[in-house]
Short mmCIF file of C-alpha atoms and ligand atoms in Angstrom, two decimals:
data_model
loop_
_atom_site.label_atom_id
_atom_site.label_comp_id
_atom_site.label_asym_id
_atom_site.label_seq_id
_atom_site.Cartn_x
_atom_site.Cartn_y
_atom_site.Cartn_z
CA MET A 829 13.84 56.15 -8.47
CA THR A 830 14.61 52.56 -7.43
CA GLN A 831 17.02 50.42 -9.43
CA HIS A 832 17.22 46.64 -8.99
CA ALA A 833 20.33 44.44 -8.77
CA ASP A 834 21.37 40.98 -7.68
CA ILE A 835 24.26 42.38 -5.66
CA LEU A 836 25.05 45.92 -4.49
CA ILE A 837 28.66 46.64 -3.54
CA ILE A 838 29.51 49.72 -1.48
CA GLY A 839 33.10 50.76 -2.29
CA GLY A 840 34.68 50.61 -5.75
CA GLY A 841 38.24 50.34 -4.41
CA MET A 842 40.55 47.42 -5.20
CA VAL A 843 38.48 44.82 -3.34
CA GLY A 844 34.99 46.08 -4.26
CA MET A 845 35.74 46.43 -7.96
CA ALA A 846 37.53 43.07 -8.17
CA LEU A 847 34.42 41.46 -6.67
CA ALA A 848 32.13 43.35 -9.08
CA CYS A 849 34.10 42.14 -12.13
CA VAL A 850 34.28 38.50 -11.03
CA LEU A 851 30.56 38.38 -10.15
CA ALA A 852 29.48 40.11 -13.36
CA LYS A 853 31.58 37.66 -15.37
CA ALA A 854 29.75 34.86 -13.56
CA GLY A 855 26.41 36.33 -14.69
CA PHE A 856 25.23 38.37 -11.68
CA GLU A 857 23.87 41.90 -12.16
CA VAL A 858 26.04 44.09 -9.95
CA HIS A 859 25.80 47.75 -8.88
CA VAL A 860 28.81 49.50 -7.32
CA VAL A 861 28.71 52.73 -5.30
CA GLU A 862 31.98 54.69 -5.03
CA GLU A 863 32.48 58.17 -3.67
CA LYS A 864 35.88 58.97 -5.28
CA PRO A 865 36.84 58.01 -8.86
CA PRO A 866 40.55 57.17 -9.34
CA THR A 867 42.61 59.79 -11.21
CA PRO A 868 43.19 58.69 -14.84
CA PHE A 869 46.66 57.45 -15.80
CA ALA A 870 49.31 59.34 -17.77
CA PRO A 871 52.80 57.78 -18.21
CA GLU A 872 54.55 61.01 -17.12
CA GLN A 873 52.65 61.04 -13.77
CA ALA A 874 54.73 60.71 -10.63
CA LEU A 875 54.58 57.35 -8.87
CA ASP A 876 51.94 57.05 -6.16
CA LEU A 877 52.96 56.86 -2.53
CA ARG A 878 50.65 53.91 -1.84
CA VAL A 879 51.84 50.70 -3.44
CA SER A 880 51.06 47.02 -2.82
CA ALA A 881 53.02 43.81 -3.21
CA VAL A 882 50.52 41.72 -5.19
CA SER A 883 50.92 37.97 -4.64
CA LEU A 884 50.71 35.28 -7.33
CA ALA A 885 47.35 34.12 -5.94
CA SER A 886 46.03 37.70 -6.22
CA GLU A 887 47.33 37.89 -9.80
CA ASN A 888 45.20 34.83 -10.62
CA LEU A 889 42.15 36.50 -9.08
CA LEU A 890 42.82 39.74 -11.00
CA ASP A 891 43.21 37.69 -14.17
CA ALA A 892 39.81 36.07 -13.56
CA ALA A 893 38.42 39.61 -13.09
CA GLY A 894 39.85 40.57 -16.51
CA ALA A 895 42.09 43.24 -14.93
CA TRP A 896 45.61 41.76 -14.81
CA MET A 897 46.40 42.59 -18.45
CA HIS A 898 45.36 46.21 -17.73
CA VAL A 899 47.69 46.28 -14.70
CA LEU A 900 50.61 45.11 -16.86
CA ASN A 901 49.72 47.72 -19.53
CA LEU A 902 49.78 50.48 -16.90
CA ARG A 903 52.78 50.03 -14.55
CA ALA A 904 53.94 47.06 -12.46
CA THR A 905 57.33 45.85 -11.22
CA PRO A 906 57.98 42.11 -10.86
CA PHE A 907 60.12 40.79 -8.01
CA ARG A 908 61.77 37.40 -7.95
CA ARG A 909 63.65 37.59 -4.67
CA MET A 910 62.92 38.62 -1.09
CA ARG A 911 65.46 39.12 1.69
CA VAL A 912 64.71 39.48 5.41
CA TRP A 913 67.56 40.12 7.81
CA ASP A 914 68.38 41.29 11.32
CA ALA A 915 70.84 44.21 11.16
CA ALA A 916 71.74 43.70 14.82
CA GLY A 917 72.12 39.92 14.71
CA PHE A 918 73.06 36.96 12.51
CA GLY A 919 69.65 36.03 11.02
CA ASP A 920 69.40 36.41 7.25
CA THR A 921 66.76 34.68 5.09
CA ARG A 922 66.77 34.86 1.29
CA PHE A 923 63.75 33.70 -0.68
CA ASP A 924 63.89 33.05 -4.42
CA SER A 925 60.96 32.22 -6.71
CA ARG A 926 63.06 29.52 -8.44
CA GLU A 927 63.05 27.50 -5.20
CA ILE A 928 59.29 26.97 -5.66
CA GLY A 929 59.43 26.72 -9.47
CA GLU A 930 57.82 30.12 -10.15
CA PRO A 931 59.12 32.91 -12.41
CA PHE A 932 58.25 35.63 -9.83
CA LEU A 933 57.17 36.00 -6.21
CA GLY A 934 54.79 38.82 -7.17
CA HIS A 935 54.55 42.37 -8.55
CA ILE A 936 54.65 45.79 -6.90
CA VAL A 937 51.74 47.89 -8.17
CA GLU A 938 50.56 51.38 -7.23
CA ASN A 939 47.17 51.11 -5.47
CA ARG A 940 45.55 53.72 -7.72
CA LEU A 941 46.63 51.85 -10.86
CA LEU A 942 45.35 48.56 -9.47
CA GLN A 943 41.99 50.24 -8.90
CA LEU A 944 42.12 51.89 -12.34
CA ALA A 945 42.86 48.56 -14.06
CA LEU A 946 39.80 47.07 -12.36
CA TRP A 947 37.68 50.02 -13.48
CA GLN A 948 38.93 49.47 -17.05
CA ALA A 949 37.92 45.80 -16.80
CA ALA A 950 34.51 46.77 -15.36
CA ALA A 951 33.91 49.25 -18.21
CA GLY A 952 33.86 46.27 -20.59
CA LEU A 953 31.21 44.39 -18.58
CA ASP A 954 27.50 45.13 -19.25
CA ASP A 955 26.48 43.79 -15.84
CA VAL A 956 28.55 46.22 -13.75
CA HIS A 957 26.66 49.49 -13.09
CA LEU A 958 28.71 52.20 -11.43
CA HIS A 959 27.30 55.01 -9.23
CA CYS A 960 30.13 57.55 -8.85
CA PRO A 961 30.85 60.02 -7.28
CA VAL A 962 28.12 58.93 -4.90
CA HIS A 963 28.14 57.66 -1.32
CA LEU A 964 25.90 55.48 0.77
CA GLU A 965 23.44 57.40 2.97
CA SER A 966 21.28 54.77 4.64
CA LEU A 967 20.27 51.11 4.59
CA ASP A 968 16.97 49.35 5.03
CA ILE A 969 17.27 45.57 5.39
CA SER A 970 14.23 43.29 5.13
CA SER A 971 13.93 39.49 4.98
CA SER A 972 13.84 39.44 1.15
CA HIS A 973 16.07 42.33 0.08
CA VAL A 974 18.22 45.29 1.08
CA ARG A 975 17.51 48.87 -0.04
CA ALA A 976 20.28 51.46 -0.06
CA ARG A 977 19.61 55.17 -0.31
CA LEU A 978 22.43 57.00 -2.13
CA SER A 979 23.65 60.60 -1.91
CA ASP A 980 22.35 61.38 -5.44
CA GLY A 981 18.81 60.60 -4.29
CA GLN A 982 18.64 57.20 -6.00
CA THR A 983 17.70 53.95 -4.28
CA VAL A 984 19.14 50.55 -5.19
CA GLN A 985 17.39 47.36 -4.12
CA ALA A 986 19.39 44.13 -4.14
CA ARG A 987 19.26 40.55 -2.85
CA LEU A 988 22.67 41.04 -1.22
CA LEU A 989 24.75 44.05 -0.11
CA VAL A 990 28.54 43.82 0.19
CA GLY A 991 30.47 46.28 2.35
CA ALA A 992 33.84 46.76 0.59
CA ASP A 993 34.11 50.35 1.81
CA GLY A 994 37.44 50.12 3.61
CA ALA A 995 38.69 50.31 7.17
CA ARG A 996 36.17 52.92 8.36
CA SER A 997 33.26 51.06 6.77
CA ARG A 998 29.92 52.88 6.90
CA VAL A 999 28.20 49.61 5.99
CA ARG A 1000 29.72 47.92 9.05
CA GLU A 1001 28.54 50.81 11.20
CA LEU A 1002 24.99 50.89 9.77
CA ALA A 1003 24.73 47.11 10.24
CA ASN A 1004 25.83 47.45 13.90
CA ILE A 1005 28.74 45.05 13.45
CA GLY A 1006 31.27 45.49 16.26
CA LEU A 1007 35.06 45.52 15.94
CA THR A 1008 37.97 44.09 17.85
CA SER A 1009 40.73 46.62 17.26
CA TRP A 1010 43.89 48.16 18.62
CA ASP A 1011 46.47 50.68 17.46
CA TYR A 1012 50.07 49.57 17.01
CA ASP A 1013 52.61 51.76 18.78
CA VAL A 1014 54.38 52.47 15.47
CA GLU A 1015 53.55 54.35 12.28
CA ALA A 1016 54.68 53.59 8.73
CA LEU A 1017 56.69 56.38 7.16
CA VAL A 1018 56.59 55.86 3.38
CA ALA A 1019 58.88 57.59 0.85
CA THR A 1020 59.15 57.23 -2.93
CA VAL A 1021 62.74 57.82 -4.01
CA LYS A 1022 64.84 57.92 -7.17
CA THR A 1023 68.16 56.09 -6.86
CA HIS A 1024 71.40 56.38 -8.82
CA ALA A 1025 71.31 52.70 -9.85
CA PRO A 1026 68.26 50.86 -11.23
CA GLN A 1027 66.37 48.79 -8.65
CA GLN A 1028 66.65 45.03 -9.00
CA ASP A 1029 64.07 42.26 -8.79
CA ILE A 1030 64.24 42.12 -4.99
CA THR A 1031 62.16 43.40 -2.08
CA TRP A 1032 63.79 43.48 1.30
CA GLN A 1033 62.97 43.92 4.95
CA ARG A 1034 65.67 44.82 7.46
CA PHE A 1035 65.18 44.80 11.21
CA THR A 1036 67.21 47.47 13.00
CA PRO A 1037 67.28 48.69 16.63
CA ALA A 1038 65.48 51.83 15.31
CA GLY A 1039 62.62 49.76 13.85
CA PRO A 1040 62.03 47.67 10.71
CA GLN A 1041 62.77 49.12 7.28
CA ALA A 1042 61.55 47.82 3.92
CA LEU A 1043 62.18 48.42 0.25
CA LEU A 1044 59.79 47.68 -2.58
CA PRO A 1045 61.24 48.08 -6.11
CA LEU A 1046 59.42 50.40 -8.52
CA PRO A 1047 60.00 50.93 -12.26
CA GLY A 1048 63.48 51.97 -13.41
CA GLN A 1049 65.49 53.78 -10.76
CA HIS A 1050 62.65 54.15 -8.26
CA ALA A 1051 61.84 52.49 -4.97
CA SER A 1052 59.28 52.73 -2.19
CA LEU A 1053 60.82 52.84 1.27
CA VAL A 1054 58.90 52.03 4.44
CA TRP A 1055 60.23 52.82 7.89
CA TYR A 1056 58.33 51.74 11.01
CA GLN A 1057 58.93 54.02 13.99
CA SER A 1058 57.14 55.65 16.91
CA PRO A 1059 54.61 58.39 16.02
CA ASP A 1060 56.95 61.04 17.56
CA GLU A 1061 59.97 59.93 15.53
CA THR A 1062 57.86 59.78 12.37
CA ALA A 1063 56.50 63.29 12.95
CA SER A 1064 60.04 64.67 13.53
CA LEU A 1065 61.29 63.11 10.29
CA LEU A 1066 58.34 64.42 8.27
CA ALA A 1067 58.91 67.92 9.67
CA LEU A 1068 62.44 67.99 8.17
CA ASP A 1069 63.01 69.93 4.94
CA GLU A 1070 63.53 67.76 1.87
CA VAL A 1071 67.32 67.96 1.77
CA THR A 1072 67.74 67.05 5.44
CA PHE A 1073 65.11 64.30 5.14
CA LEU A 1074 66.96 62.79 2.18
CA ALA A 1075 70.25 62.92 4.09
CA GLU A 1076 68.55 61.14 7.00
CA LEU A 1077 67.27 58.38 4.66
CA CYS A 1078 70.77 57.95 3.17
CA ARG A 1079 72.22 57.65 6.67
CA ALA A 1080 69.61 55.20 7.97
CA PHE A 1081 68.99 52.88 5.01
CA PRO A 1082 71.56 50.21 4.03
CA SER A 1083 73.99 50.38 1.11
CA GLU A 1084 71.94 47.71 -0.76
CA LEU A 1085 69.59 50.55 -1.74
CA GLY A 1086 72.25 52.45 -3.72
CA LYS A 1087 72.69 56.23 -3.62
CA ILE A 1088 69.38 58.10 -3.25
CA GLU A 1089 69.25 61.00 -5.73
CA ALA A 1090 65.80 62.48 -5.21
CA LEU A 1091 62.70 62.31 -3.08
CA GLN A 1092 59.44 62.08 -5.02
CA GLY A 1093 56.93 61.84 -2.20
CA ARG A 1094 56.61 61.09 1.51
CA GLY A 1095 53.84 60.51 4.03
CA SER A 1096 52.87 58.41 7.00
CA PHE A 1097 50.17 55.90 7.90
CA LYS A 1098 48.82 55.13 11.34
CA LEU A 1099 48.67 51.35 11.85
CA THR A 1100 45.60 49.75 13.39
CA ARG A 1101 44.56 46.12 13.59
CA ARG A 1102 40.82 45.62 13.18
CA HIS A 1103 38.66 42.52 12.89
CA ALA A 1104 34.89 42.69 12.46
CA GLN A 1105 33.12 40.54 15.05
CA VAL A 1106 31.08 38.95 12.25
CA TYR A 1107 31.48 39.22 8.48
CA ALA A 1108 27.90 38.19 7.67
CA LYS A 1109 24.36 39.17 8.60
CA PRO A 1110 21.19 38.29 6.66
CA ARG A 1111 21.47 40.03 3.21
CA LEU A 1112 24.78 41.71 4.14
CA VAL A 1113 28.44 40.71 4.11
CA LEU A 1114 31.84 42.43 4.57
CA ALA A 1115 35.05 41.97 2.52
CA GLY A 1116 38.56 43.46 2.47
CA ASP A 1117 39.55 46.21 4.91
CA ALA A 1118 35.89 46.62 5.94
CA ALA A 1119 36.24 43.17 7.57
CA HIS A 1120 39.90 43.24 8.67
CA THR A 1121 43.02 45.40 8.66
CA ILE A 1122 46.49 44.08 9.35
CA HIS A 1123 50.02 45.33 10.16
CA PRO A 1124 51.57 45.92 6.69
CA LEU A 1125 54.98 44.37 7.56
CA ALA A 1126 54.55 41.52 5.07
CA GLY A 1127 52.39 43.49 2.59
CA GLN A 1128 49.39 41.15 2.90
CA GLY A 1129 46.43 43.55 3.43
CA VAL A 1130 44.93 43.75 -0.03
CA ASN A 1131 46.01 40.19 -0.79
CA LEU A 1132 43.76 38.99 2.04
CA GLY A 1133 41.00 41.19 0.56
CA PHE A 1134 41.45 39.57 -2.87
CA MET A 1135 41.18 36.11 -1.26
CA ASP A 1136 37.91 37.27 0.38
CA VAL A 1137 36.72 38.19 -3.13
CA ALA A 1138 37.63 34.76 -4.51
CA ALA A 1139 35.97 32.91 -1.61
CA LEU A 1140 32.82 35.07 -1.67
CA ALA A 1141 32.43 34.74 -5.44
CA GLU A 1142 32.82 30.95 -5.21
CA THR A 1143 30.27 30.80 -2.38
CA LEU A 1144 27.69 32.86 -4.30
CA ILE A 1145 28.19 30.93 -7.55
CA ALA A 1146 27.78 27.62 -5.67
CA ALA A 1147 24.61 28.93 -3.93
CA ARG A 1148 23.09 29.85 -7.30
CA VAL A 1149 23.87 26.39 -8.69
CA ARG A 1150 22.06 24.86 -5.68
CA ASN A 1151 19.11 27.27 -6.09
CA GLN A 1152 19.86 28.83 -2.69
CA ASP A 1153 19.12 32.45 -1.76
CA ILE A 1154 22.42 34.36 -2.12
CA GLY A 1155 21.42 36.66 0.76
CA ALA A 1156 20.62 33.86 3.21
CA LEU A 1157 22.67 33.96 6.41
CA HIS A 1158 23.80 30.31 6.19
CA VAL A 1159 25.21 30.93 2.67
CA LEU A 1160 27.09 34.05 3.80
CA GLN A 1161 28.35 32.31 6.95
CA SER A 1162 29.95 29.61 4.82
CA TYR A 1163 32.02 32.41 3.18
CA GLU A 1164 32.92 33.71 6.64
CA ARG A 1165 34.03 30.23 7.76
CA LYS A 1166 36.35 30.01 4.74
CA ARG A 1167 38.00 33.36 5.43
CA ARG A 1168 37.94 34.25 9.14
CA GLY A 1169 40.55 31.67 10.20
CA GLU A 1170 42.96 32.54 7.35
CA ASN A 1171 42.65 36.29 8.05
CA LEU A 1172 43.12 35.79 11.80
CA LEU A 1173 46.16 33.56 11.22
CA MET A 1174 47.84 36.24 9.07
CA GLN A 1175 46.93 39.03 11.53
CA THR A 1176 48.40 37.02 14.41
CA GLY A 1177 51.52 36.14 12.42
CA MET A 1178 52.13 39.86 11.78
CA ASP A 1179 51.62 40.62 15.49
CA VAL A 1180 54.27 38.05 16.39
CA PHE A 1181 56.66 39.65 13.87
CA HIS A 1182 55.83 43.12 15.20
CA HIS A 1183 56.67 42.14 18.81
CA LEU A 1184 59.66 39.96 17.90
CA PHE A 1185 61.33 42.72 15.89
CA LYS A 1186 60.58 45.67 18.16
CA PRO A 1187 63.69 47.31 19.68
CA SER A 1188 64.28 45.17 22.77
CA ARG A 1189 66.72 43.80 25.30
CA GLY A 1190 67.03 40.33 26.89
CA SER A 1191 66.87 37.18 24.79
CA LEU A 1192 64.55 38.49 22.04
CA PRO A 1193 67.32 39.61 19.62
CA LEU A 1194 68.86 36.12 19.85
CA LEU A 1195 65.46 34.50 19.32
CA ARG A 1196 64.65 36.53 16.22
CA SER A 1197 68.02 35.91 14.60
CA ALA A 1198 67.62 32.21 15.37
CA ALA A 1199 64.15 32.24 13.72
CA LEU A 1200 65.54 33.87 10.55
CA ALA A 1201 68.50 31.47 10.46
CA LEU A 1202 66.12 28.51 10.88
CA ALA A 1203 63.99 29.72 7.95
CA GLN A 1204 67.13 30.08 5.81
CA ASN A 1205 68.61 26.69 6.67
CA VAL A 1206 65.60 24.33 6.71
CA PRO A 1207 64.59 24.02 3.03
CA PRO A 1208 61.04 22.60 3.56
CA LEU A 1209 60.27 25.42 6.03
CA LYS A 1210 61.65 27.99 3.60
CA ARG A 1211 59.63 26.60 0.71
CA MET A 1212 56.47 26.66 2.87
CA LEU A 1213 57.12 30.30 3.88
CA THR A 1214 57.82 31.29 0.26
CA ARG A 1215 54.61 29.64 -0.89
CA ARG A 1216 52.67 31.41 1.87
CA ALA A 1217 54.11 34.78 0.78
CA THR A 1218 52.93 34.11 -2.77
CA GLY A 1219 49.48 33.10 -1.52
CA ARG A 1220 50.01 29.50 -2.70
CA GLU A 1221 49.85 27.92 0.79
CA GLY A 1222 46.85 27.54 3.10
CA ASP A 1223 43.16 27.39 2.25
CA VAL A 1224 43.46 29.04 -1.19
CA PRO A 1225 40.19 29.57 -3.11
CA ARG A 1226 40.01 27.76 -6.47
CA ILE A 1227 39.87 31.00 -8.53
CA ALA A 1228 43.08 32.17 -6.85
CA ARG A 1229 44.76 28.88 -7.85
CA GLY A 1230 43.99 29.69 -11.49
CA GLY A 1231 40.74 27.66 -11.59
CA ARG A 1232 37.71 28.61 -13.66
CA LEU A 1233 34.96 30.87 -12.35
CA SER A 1234 32.18 28.26 -12.42
C1 FAD B 2243 51.54 51.68 4.89
C2 FAD B 2243 50.70 50.61 4.27
C3 FAD B 2243 51.29 49.75 3.37
C4 FAD B 2243 50.52 48.71 2.80
N1 FAD B 2243 51.14 47.86 1.94
C5 FAD B 2243 50.45 46.81 1.44
C6 FAD B 2243 51.09 45.85 0.56
O1 FAD B 2243 52.28 45.94 0.21
N2 FAD B 2243 50.33 44.80 0.10
C7 FAD B 2243 49.02 44.65 0.46
O2 FAD B 2243 48.40 43.65 0.05
N3 FAD B 2243 48.38 45.56 1.25
C8 FAD B 2243 49.06 46.63 1.75
N4 FAD B 2243 48.42 47.52 2.57
C9 FAD B 2243 46.99 47.36 2.85
C10 FAD B 2243 46.11 47.80 1.67
O3 FAD B 2243 46.41 49.13 1.30
C11 FAD B 2243 44.62 47.67 2.07
O4 FAD B 2243 44.41 46.37 2.56
C12 FAD B 2243 43.72 47.90 0.85
O5 FAD B 2243 43.77 49.25 0.45
C13 FAD B 2243 42.25 47.54 1.17
O6 FAD B 2243 41.46 47.65 0.01
P1 FAD B 2243 39.88 47.82 0.12
O7 FAD B 2243 39.38 47.91 -1.29
O8 FAD B 2243 39.32 46.80 1.05
O9 FAD B 2243 39.66 49.21 0.87
P2 FAD B 2243 40.02 50.68 0.35
O10 FAD B 2243 41.26 50.67 -0.46
O11 FAD B 2243 39.99 51.55 1.57
O12 FAD B 2243 38.78 51.03 -0.60
C14 FAD B 2243 37.49 51.35 -0.10
C15 FAD B 2243 36.75 52.17 -1.15
O13 FAD B 2243 35.43 52.46 -0.67
C16 FAD B 2243 35.11 53.82 -0.93
N5 FAD B 2243 34.12 54.22 0.10
C17 FAD B 2243 34.30 54.32 1.44
N6 FAD B 2243 33.15 54.66 2.06
C18 FAD B 2243 32.21 54.79 1.08
C19 FAD B 2243 30.82 55.13 1.10
N7 FAD B 2243 30.17 55.39 2.24
N8 FAD B 2243 30.15 55.19 -0.10
C20 FAD B 2243 30.80 54.91 -1.26
N9 FAD B 2243 32.13 54.57 -1.33
C21 FAD B 2243 32.81 54.51 -0.17
C22 FAD B 2243 36.45 54.55 -0.83
O14 FAD B 2243 36.43 55.77 -1.55
C23 FAD B 2243 37.41 53.51 -1.44
O15 FAD B 2243 37.57 53.67 -2.83
C24 FAD B 2243 49.14 48.56 3.14
C25 FAD B 2243 48.54 49.45 4.04
C26 FAD B 2243 49.31 50.46 4.61
C27 FAD B 2243 48.66 51.40 5.60
#
């Protein structure tokens, strides 16, 4: 059986479902294919290991999607301050939302709950049709439409197909879109912990000779810790029993964290930078991790994906107003032009940070402390960096600035 849609999105994760909601609210008929539904929420559930620092610009986008109120009703932790310092040097930068006239810098939200909130928003929209648990099997692209064959035997025909199916995108592969990619020589070890004292409204990043460490505050007395180290060191730490692992965290992390009382989860993530060689082909376009992945040092991955959503939605709405074909290559390339440079800039910025803060000898330690001290002591530079962290600086799509959908 063939179903018809304006737009077919492969991947109902955070990026795919945000796009579906925004486009349906703008009047497009959208189908979404997702292979794994998110687990429903219960307040007594343990906190998820995967969390994201959601910027103010992303909050605006999620609000336009009708999902931000659901996020706040589930679980989210606001943060007002951010501190970045060099444990082996003198650099210490402290950001505060009041310096840019904002109540917060952002919120920490569990990825699953962010996805769930978007699914709740989508459930209230007649024009979002969900195929789940179903995956994409094959694609047939013609000059006037794209047909996708799904694992449940159904076929969906649409004017445009969006690949929002994550870093290992099947859509990207089926469309023969190449990648520029490399693995970082570090992995992210992530642990959810319960601390003696409640966490405050601050996230921090500390650079140590053993690799960068970060803390993201979670509700009550919980925090998410991230420790970037070599794959061998990460594997040795994960092989420790819980008591020894906890003792190791207490020894390695700074006193700012407070006493760690319990470990609630741990795991590791391999870090790879990827950039699709093109985002757009006739009738097909990529968004989110399917188009780009980034070093998570500054927690910008899904925020870049949400800005792709805002830019793509604006592009498609404008094309409809001008009576243009939403699957035409020149329309989709105008979305790519809006996003490629911004995504590349952030990827490159994270690479500079990664290399600057790697354990090193020579003049690098001096250079990195000097860079942090400069950011702390030059107010216009600090305000610019704070605004960039909140997604308020750069080529920000109108929807992400709080503008209307059309
Ligand atoms: C350690 C770590 C920490 C991070 N911290 C942050 C942070 O603080 N802030 C931040 O902004 N980002 C962070 N990120 C990045 C962030 O997690 C990703 O950018 C984000 O998950 C990308 O969302 P997405 O929707 O594009 O892809 P995904 O989350 O991968 O979603 C893709 C969806 O597509 C579905 N799918 C895949 N293939 C198919 C198919 N063939 N058919 C149907 N469905 C399919 C999947 O089931 C999934 O639901 C971090 C990443 C790491 C590794």
